[in-house]
């Protein structure tokens, strides 16, 4: 079994409530539970099963996402899950 570093964090599983582009071209993601995530301009976003980077324009209300955060709680990666999950 592989050892995980002490700084490793499992992704957050969220349902989106809002995903808004900011003036500095970063994004503000709000989950249905009210948690607010700051998403940097160049954060990778991937649609599950597509194996390719996607535009954040595909993310909308009620999407299911996996969100990886760094130690400062800044989003590092987003995976959009299929609607049926």
Short mmCIF file of C-alpha atoms in Angstrom, two decimals:
data_model
loop_
_atom_site.label_atom_id
_atom_site.label_comp_id
_atom_site.label_asym_id
_atom_site.label_seq_id
_atom_site.Cartn_x
_atom_site.Cartn_y
_atom_site.Cartn_z
CA UNK A 1 0.00 0.00 0.00
CA UNK A 2 1.25 3.45 -0.87
CA UNK A 3 1.91 5.97 1.90
CA UNK A 4 -0.02 9.22 1.65
CA UNK A 5 1.64 12.44 2.67
CA UNK A 6 0.37 14.23 5.76
CA UNK A 7 -0.86 17.09 3.58
CA UNK A 8 -3.03 14.83 1.37
CA UNK A 9 -6.74 15.65 1.45
CA UNK A 10 -9.56 13.74 -0.16
CA UNK A 11 -11.66 15.79 -2.59
CA UNK A 12 -14.89 17.46 -1.51
CA UNK A 13 -18.01 16.04 -3.18
CA UNK A 14 -20.38 18.94 -3.81
CA UNK A 15 -23.57 19.91 -5.58
CA UNK A 16 -23.23 23.36 -7.15
CA UNK A 17 -25.56 26.20 -6.29
CA UNK A 18 -23.69 28.93 -8.20
CA UNK A 19 -20.54 29.25 -10.29
CA UNK A 20 -19.67 32.82 -11.16
CA UNK A 21 -16.80 34.34 -13.10
CA UNK A 22 -15.03 37.16 -11.24
CA UNK A 23 -13.50 40.36 -12.66
CA UNK A 24 -9.96 38.92 -12.33
CA UNK A 25 -11.09 35.89 -14.42
CA UNK A 26 -11.05 33.57 -11.42
CA UNK A 27 -14.28 31.81 -10.39
CA UNK A 28 -16.44 31.74 -7.27
CA UNK A 29 -18.07 28.36 -6.66
CA UNK A 30 -20.89 28.03 -4.11
CA UNK A 31 -22.04 24.59 -3.02
CA UNK A 32 -25.63 23.72 -2.11
CA UNK A 33 -24.50 23.60 1.55
CA UNK A 34 -23.34 27.24 1.30
CA UNK A 35 -19.58 26.59 1.21
CA UNK A 36 -17.77 29.11 -1.00
CA UNK A 37 -14.72 27.99 -3.01
CA UNK A 38 -12.26 30.30 -4.76
CA UNK A 39 -11.20 28.81 -8.09
CA UNK A 40 -8.06 30.23 -9.74
CA UNK A 41 -8.18 31.31 -13.38
CA UNK A 42 -6.00 28.40 -14.55
CA UNK A 43 -7.44 25.61 -12.40
CA UNK A 44 -7.93 22.42 -14.45
CA UNK A 45 -11.50 21.24 -14.94
CA UNK A 46 -12.27 17.79 -16.33
CA UNK A 47 -15.56 16.11 -17.26
CA UNK A 48 -15.55 12.57 -15.84
CA UNK A 49 -14.97 10.00 -18.57
CA UNK A 50 -13.85 12.57 -21.13
CA UNK A 51 -10.15 12.60 -20.11
CA UNK A 52 -9.77 16.14 -21.38
CA UNK A 53 -9.77 19.61 -19.94
CA UNK A 54 -13.06 21.42 -20.24
CA UNK A 55 -14.16 25.01 -20.04
CA UNK A 56 -15.71 26.05 -16.75
CA UNK A 57 -18.68 27.20 -18.84
CA UNK A 58 -19.94 23.59 -18.70
CA UNK A 59 -20.47 23.89 -14.93
CA UNK A 60 -23.89 25.10 -13.85
CA UNK A 61 -26.35 24.87 -10.99
CA UNK A 62 -27.00 21.36 -9.61
CA UNK A 63 -23.84 19.85 -11.14
CA UNK A 64 -22.07 17.21 -9.07
CA UNK A 65 -18.36 17.91 -8.63
CA UNK A 66 -15.26 16.57 -6.96
CA UNK A 67 -13.14 19.50 -5.77
CA UNK A 68 -9.51 19.15 -4.61
CA UNK A 69 -8.16 21.87 -2.30
CA UNK A 70 -4.66 22.86 -1.25
CA UNK A 71 -3.56 23.78 2.28
CA UNK A 72 -4.93 27.31 1.82
CA UNK A 73 -8.35 25.93 0.72
CA UNK A 74 -7.85 27.14 -2.85
CA UNK A 75 -9.30 24.83 -5.51
CA UNK A 76 -6.57 22.92 -7.35
CA UNK A 77 -8.65 20.65 -9.59
CA UNK A 78 -12.32 20.05 -10.45
CA UNK A 79 -13.94 16.93 -11.91
CA UNK A 80 -17.53 17.23 -13.14
CA UNK A 81 -19.43 13.99 -12.52
CA UNK A 82 -22.24 12.58 -14.69
CA UNK A 83 -25.74 13.79 -13.77
CA UNK A 84 -26.95 10.25 -13.03
CA UNK A 85 -24.53 9.90 -10.08
#
